[in-house]
Tab-separated table of C-alpha atoms in Angstrom:
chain	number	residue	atom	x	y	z
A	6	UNK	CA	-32.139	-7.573	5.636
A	7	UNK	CA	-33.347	-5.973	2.275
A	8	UNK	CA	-32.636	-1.777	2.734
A	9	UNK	CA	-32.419	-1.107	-0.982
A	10	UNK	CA	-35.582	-0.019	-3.136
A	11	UNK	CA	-34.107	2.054	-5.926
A	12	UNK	CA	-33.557	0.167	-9.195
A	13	UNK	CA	-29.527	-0.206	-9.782
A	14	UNK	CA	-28.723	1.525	-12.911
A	15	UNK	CA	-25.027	2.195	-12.090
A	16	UNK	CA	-22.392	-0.035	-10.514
A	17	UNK	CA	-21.596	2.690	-8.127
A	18	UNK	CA	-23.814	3.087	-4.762
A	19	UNK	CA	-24.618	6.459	-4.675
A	20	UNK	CA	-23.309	7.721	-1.447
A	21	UNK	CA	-26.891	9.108	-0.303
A	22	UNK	CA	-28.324	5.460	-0.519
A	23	UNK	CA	-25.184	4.189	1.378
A	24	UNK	CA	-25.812	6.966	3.985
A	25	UNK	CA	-29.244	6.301	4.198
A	26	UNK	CA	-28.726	2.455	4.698
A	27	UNK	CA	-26.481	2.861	7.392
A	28	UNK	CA	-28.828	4.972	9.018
A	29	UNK	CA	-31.416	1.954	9.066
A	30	UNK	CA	-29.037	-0.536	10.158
A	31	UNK	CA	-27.923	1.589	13.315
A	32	UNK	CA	-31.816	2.169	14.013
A	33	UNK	CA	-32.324	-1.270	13.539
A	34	UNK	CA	-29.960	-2.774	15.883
A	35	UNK	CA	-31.138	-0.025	18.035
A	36	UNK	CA	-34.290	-0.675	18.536
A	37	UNK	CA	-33.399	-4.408	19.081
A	38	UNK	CA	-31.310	-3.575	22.016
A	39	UNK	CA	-34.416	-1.821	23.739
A	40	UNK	CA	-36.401	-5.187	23.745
């Protein structure tokens, strides 16, 4: 699952993109448990 738009300038993740990606992933999985 692709979660990343931002172009990667920097080896480090910033931490609001890490945040925000495990944000998605808990929604994700979720929203697949409702089903």
């Amino acid at each position: 699952m692709a979660t990343h738009g931002f172009i990667k300038k920097v080896d480090k993740v910033p931490t609001n993109e890490i945040d925000r990606a495990i944000r998605l992933r808990d929604k994700y999985f979720n929203n697949k448990q409702k089903k």
